Tab-separated table of C-alpha atoms in Angstrom:
chain	number	residue	atom	x	y	z
A	1	UNK	CA	0.267	-0.008	-0.053
A	2	UNK	CA	1.359	3.310	-0.738
A	3	UNK	CA	1.908	5.310	1.956
A	4	UNK	CA	3.483	8.566	3.136
A	5	UNK	CA	5.060	9.700	6.541
A	6	UNK	CA	5.772	12.962	7.769
A	7	UNK	CA	8.103	13.574	11.169
A	8	UNK	CA	8.147	15.344	13.312
A	9	UNK	CA	4.660	15.901	13.956
A	10	UNK	CA	4.613	19.472	15.463
A	11	UNK	CA	8.340	21.205	15.354
A	12	UNK	CA	9.020	24.515	17.713
A	13	UNK	CA	12.093	26.445	16.717
A	14	UNK	CA	13.476	30.239	17.470
A	15	UNK	CA	13.432	32.532	15.234
A	16	UNK	CA	17.433	32.036	13.394
A	17	UNK	CA	17.425	28.313	14.374
A	18	UNK	CA	17.294	26.318	11.042
A	19	UNK	CA	15.873	22.708	11.292
A	20	UNK	CA	14.476	20.232	8.484
A	21	UNK	CA	11.803	18.400	8.120
A	22	UNK	CA	11.153	14.596	6.549
A	23	UNK	CA	8.980	13.343	4.583
A	24	UNK	CA	9.333	9.389	3.791
A	25	UNK	CA	7.454	7.260	1.536
A	26	UNK	CA	6.509	4.260	0.406
A	27	UNK	CA	4.828	3.805	-3.416
A	28	UNK	CA	4.813	1.705	-6.325
A	29	UNK	CA	6.489	3.840	-8.446
A	30	UNK	CA	6.886	7.542	-8.113
A	31	UNK	CA	5.594	10.013	-10.575
A	32	UNK	CA	6.290	13.569	-7.951
A	33	UNK	CA	6.803	14.607	-4.465
A	34	UNK	CA	4.842	17.944	-3.897
A	35	UNK	CA	5.318	20.078	-0.667
A	36	UNK	CA	2.742	22.169	0.321
A	37	UNK	CA	2.177	24.982	3.413
A	38	UNK	CA	-1.212	25.198	4.517
A	39	UNK	CA	-2.101	28.061	7.249
A	40	UNK	CA	-5.008	27.629	9.816
A	41	UNK	CA	-8.059	27.628	7.706
A	42	UNK	CA	-6.945	27.461	4.407
A	43	UNK	CA	-6.265	25.528	1.545
A	44	UNK	CA	-2.617	24.294	1.200
A	45	UNK	CA	-0.290	26.289	-1.051
A	46	UNK	CA	1.891	24.527	-3.569
A	47	UNK	CA	5.720	25.229	-3.074
A	48	UNK	CA	7.477	22.936	-4.671
A	49	UNK	CA	7.593	19.704	-7.050
A	50	UNK	CA	10.048	16.842	-6.999
A	51	UNK	CA	10.336	14.343	-9.730
A	52	UNK	CA	13.581	11.812	-9.134
A	53	UNK	CA	16.331	11.260	-6.090
A	54	UNK	CA	19.232	14.133	-6.461
A	55	UNK	CA	16.974	16.968	-7.089
A	56	UNK	CA	16.879	20.261	-5.019
A	57	UNK	CA	14.434	23.170	-5.377
A	58	UNK	CA	14.822	26.326	-3.469
A	59	UNK	CA	12.238	29.061	-2.599
A	60	UNK	CA	13.327	31.774	0.072
A	61	UNK	CA	14.388	30.347	3.472
A	62	UNK	CA	12.978	26.564	1.822
A	63	UNK	CA	14.857	24.409	0.185
A	64	UNK	CA	13.172	20.695	-0.737
A	65	UNK	CA	15.819	17.449	-1.746
A	66	UNK	CA	14.561	14.226	-2.358
A	67	UNK	CA	16.428	10.195	-2.330
A	68	UNK	CA	14.500	7.042	-3.273
A	69	UNK	CA	12.806	7.156	0.392
A	70	UNK	CA	12.412	10.234	1.622
A	71	UNK	CA	12.266	14.128	1.102
A	72	UNK	CA	13.375	17.006	3.609
A	73	UNK	CA	12.737	20.303	3.630
A	74	UNK	CA	15.073	22.427	5.242
A	75	UNK	CA	14.240	26.005	7.080
A	76	UNK	CA	16.994	27.996	7.008
A	77	UNK	CA	17.190	31.028	9.385
A	78	UNK	CA	13.232	30.649	9.696
A	79	UNK	CA	10.863	33.848	10.770
A	80	UNK	CA	7.977	33.868	12.422
A	81	UNK	CA	5.652	33.930	9.601
A	82	UNK	CA	7.020	30.532	8.547
A	83	UNK	CA	4.660	29.350	10.899
A	84	UNK	CA	2.255	26.610	9.407
A	85	UNK	CA	1.866	23.487	8.313
A	86	UNK	CA	3.852	21.817	5.980
A	87	UNK	CA	2.753	18.849	4.062
A	88	UNK	CA	4.205	16.139	1.568
A	89	UNK	CA	2.232	14.532	-0.704
A	90	UNK	CA	3.293	12.118	-3.156
A	91	UNK	CA	2.003	10.847	-7.110
A	92	UNK	CA	2.840	7.133	-7.864
A	93	UNK	CA	2.544	6.079	-11.709
A	94	UNK	CA	-0.787	4.139	-10.781
A	95	UNK	CA	-2.347	7.676	-10.804
A	96	UNK	CA	-0.074	10.347	-12.967
A	97	UNK	CA	-2.746	12.152	-13.850
A	98	UNK	CA	-4.902	11.936	-10.977
A	99	UNK	CA	-5.105	12.036	-6.818
A	100	UNK	CA	-2.275	12.840	-4.641
A	101	UNK	CA	-1.431	10.672	-1.727
A	102	UNK	CA	-0.552	13.091	1.176
A	103	UNK	CA	1.428	12.690	4.691
A	104	UNK	CA	0.246	14.026	8.220
A	105	UNK	CA	1.772	17.005	7.920
A	106	UNK	CA	4.503	18.636	10.552
A	107	UNK	CA	3.088	21.836	11.980
A	108	UNK	CA	5.961	24.525	12.500
A	109	UNK	CA	5.670	27.119	14.902
A	110	UNK	CA	8.424	29.760	14.904
A	111	UNK	CA	8.722	32.475	17.987
A	112	UNK	CA	10.771	35.265	17.925
B	1	UNK	CA	-5.995	35.986	-11.539
B	2	UNK	CA	-8.789	34.122	-9.574
B	3	UNK	CA	-8.014	31.386	-7.244
B	4	UNK	CA	-10.334	28.480	-6.503
B	5	UNK	CA	-12.963	29.391	-4.660
B	6	UNK	CA	-15.540	26.947	-2.577
B	7	UNK	CA	-19.075	27.442	-1.470
B	8	UNK	CA	-19.992	27.872	1.142
B	9	UNK	CA	-17.313	28.544	3.460
B	10	UNK	CA	-18.922	27.081	6.659
B	11	UNK	CA	-21.935	24.155	6.368
B	12	UNK	CA	-23.741	23.155	9.624
B	13	UNK	CA	-26.284	20.455	8.978
B	14	UNK	CA	-28.329	17.668	11.050
B	15	UNK	CA	-27.284	14.204	10.991
B	16	UNK	CA	-29.771	12.800	7.965
B	17	UNK	CA	-29.352	15.812	6.242
B	18	UNK	CA	-28.539	16.392	2.578
B	19	UNK	CA	-25.589	19.131	1.684
B	20	UNK	CA	-23.955	20.272	-1.451
B	21	UNK	CA	-20.615	22.018	-1.522
B	22	UNK	CA	-19.671	23.759	-4.714
B	23	UNK	CA	-16.168	24.351	-6.290
B	24	UNK	CA	-15.581	27.123	-9.024
B	25	UNK	CA	-12.047	25.935	-10.249
B	26	UNK	CA	-9.464	28.798	-12.082
B	27	UNK	CA	-10.761	29.048	-15.477
B	28	UNK	CA	-9.316	27.290	-17.578
B	29	UNK	CA	-8.363	24.474	-15.780
B	30	UNK	CA	-9.484	21.056	-17.333
B	31	UNK	CA	-8.534	18.901	-14.102
B	32	UNK	CA	-10.682	19.512	-10.844
B	33	UNK	CA	-10.356	17.265	-7.608
B	34	UNK	CA	-12.018	16.865	-4.006
B	35	UNK	CA	-10.606	16.141	-0.961
B	36	UNK	CA	-11.564	15.790	2.912
B	37	UNK	CA	-9.383	16.788	5.549
B	38	UNK	CA	-9.659	15.528	8.976
B	39	UNK	CA	-8.478	17.731	12.025
B	40	UNK	CA	-5.248	17.621	12.459
B	41	UNK	CA	-4.482	15.015	8.943
B	42	UNK	CA	-3.478	15.134	5.632
B	43	UNK	CA	-5.960	16.242	2.951
B	44	UNK	CA	-7.317	12.442	1.730
B	45	UNK	CA	-8.733	12.086	-1.644
B	46	UNK	CA	-12.382	11.571	-3.236
B	47	UNK	CA	-12.654	12.113	-6.151
B	48	UNK	CA	-11.101	13.428	-10.021
B	49	UNK	CA	-12.977	14.954	-12.726
B	50	UNK	CA	-10.886	15.508	-16.593
B	51	UNK	CA	-13.498	17.561	-17.623
B	52	UNK	CA	-17.513	16.594	-17.267
B	53	UNK	CA	-16.182	12.814	-16.534
B	54	UNK	CA	-15.155	11.114	-13.057
B	55	UNK	CA	-11.440	9.664	-14.280
B	56	UNK	CA	-11.109	8.186	-10.562
B	57	UNK	CA	-13.941	7.959	-7.919
B	58	UNK	CA	-12.311	5.085	-5.950
B	59	UNK	CA	-12.155	7.672	-2.882
B	60	UNK	CA	-15.693	8.255	-2.071
B	61	UNK	CA	-16.202	6.752	0.405
B	62	UNK	CA	-19.452	5.156	0.707
B	63	UNK	CA	-22.344	5.403	-1.662
B	64	UNK	CA	-24.080	8.467	-0.126
B	65	UNK	CA	-21.176	10.436	-1.867
B	66	UNK	CA	-21.606	11.741	-5.186
B	67	UNK	CA	-20.193	14.443	-7.481
B	68	UNK	CA	-20.599	16.069	-10.915
B	69	UNK	CA	-19.279	18.379	-13.067
B	70	UNK	CA	-21.963	19.065	-15.862
B	71	UNK	CA	-19.885	21.664	-17.979
B	72	UNK	CA	-16.740	20.731	-17.131
B	73	UNK	CA	-16.226	23.750	-14.928
B	74	UNK	CA	-17.757	24.116	-11.856
B	75	UNK	CA	-18.300	21.031	-9.572
B	76	UNK	CA	-20.546	20.236	-6.873
B	77	UNK	CA	-19.961	17.760	-4.202
B	78	UNK	CA	-23.441	15.813	-2.378
B	79	UNK	CA	-23.493	14.159	0.261
B	80	UNK	CA	-27.101	12.406	1.530
B	81	UNK	CA	-27.952	11.011	5.145
B	82	UNK	CA	-25.258	12.660	6.372
B	83	UNK	CA	-23.645	11.426	9.225
B	84	UNK	CA	-21.054	12.949	12.202
B	85	UNK	CA	-18.511	11.571	10.858
B	86	UNK	CA	-18.672	13.052	7.501
B	87	UNK	CA	-17.727	16.471	9.588
B	88	UNK	CA	-14.515	17.727	7.833
B	89	UNK	CA	-12.957	20.336	5.626
B	90	UNK	CA	-13.958	19.357	1.914
B	91	UNK	CA	-11.158	20.819	-0.248
B	92	UNK	CA	-11.595	21.423	-3.791
B	93	UNK	CA	-8.415	21.581	-6.251
B	94	UNK	CA	-7.869	22.529	-9.632
B	95	UNK	CA	-4.955	21.854	-11.915
B	96	UNK	CA	-4.157	22.841	-15.922
B	97	UNK	CA	-4.078	19.196	-17.069
B	98	UNK	CA	-3.773	15.551	-15.444
B	99	UNK	CA	-0.457	15.330	-16.417
B	100	UNK	CA	2.827	14.603	-14.112
B	101	UNK	CA	4.040	18.404	-14.319
B	102	UNK	CA	0.702	19.746	-13.285
B	103	UNK	CA	0.452	21.236	-10.262
B	104	UNK	CA	-2.815	20.844	-7.917
B	105	UNK	CA	-4.394	24.665	-6.738
B	106	UNK	CA	-6.378	24.886	-3.787
B	107	UNK	CA	-9.461	26.030	-2.759
B	108	UNK	CA	-10.266	27.324	0.851
B	109	UNK	CA	-12.077	25.024	1.435
B	110	UNK	CA	-15.975	24.391	3.061
B	111	UNK	CA	-15.727	23.191	6.569
B	112	UNK	CA	-18.919	21.021	7.205
B	113	UNK	CA	-20.152	20.357	10.762
B	114	UNK	CA	-23.134	17.538	11.767
B	115	UNK	CA	-24.728	17.513	14.401
């Protein structure tokens, strides 16, 4: 069964304290790994798509990396406005046009 | 441009009632998705439309749930004989096509509460 697991469930950081969020996946053929940000009461906001092991993408203080088993979302010198829930999702070879399978999310809180 | 919009933003109903949730996708997007998100969980896939047809409805939990997209744009998710376990945020997303490289853009969701 295709599965996505994120850790930790919650992470509290001080402003400027860099860290990483983990997304482990077990799927029958990966066709894309997606990172989203979700603020309370809002829908997920697209951040990155990664397609193959070794690929990296960056946006401001965020960098996403991908291996054959997991993805990391690195947050460098976070600010309070980075506080949100970060969701990881995968698309598989059997659902290339369709559904995303999501992890449960990591709730990040950055204190000033 | 306008993003995905969903109405109502909140819906409170009683057990056993019928509800309809509406989604307006981004203009020109041919693919439309419905997900359900419970508190503290990630979104869970329900159904995917390509144009007017349901290309994948494997996530619908039972036959009380039904969705339509008659003109290939607006979609309505319909829930019959609602149960308390149906309480969740229902999210709609759209993309420019079904291809692997097409990101899904989400609406703000409809929070459904079944009393």
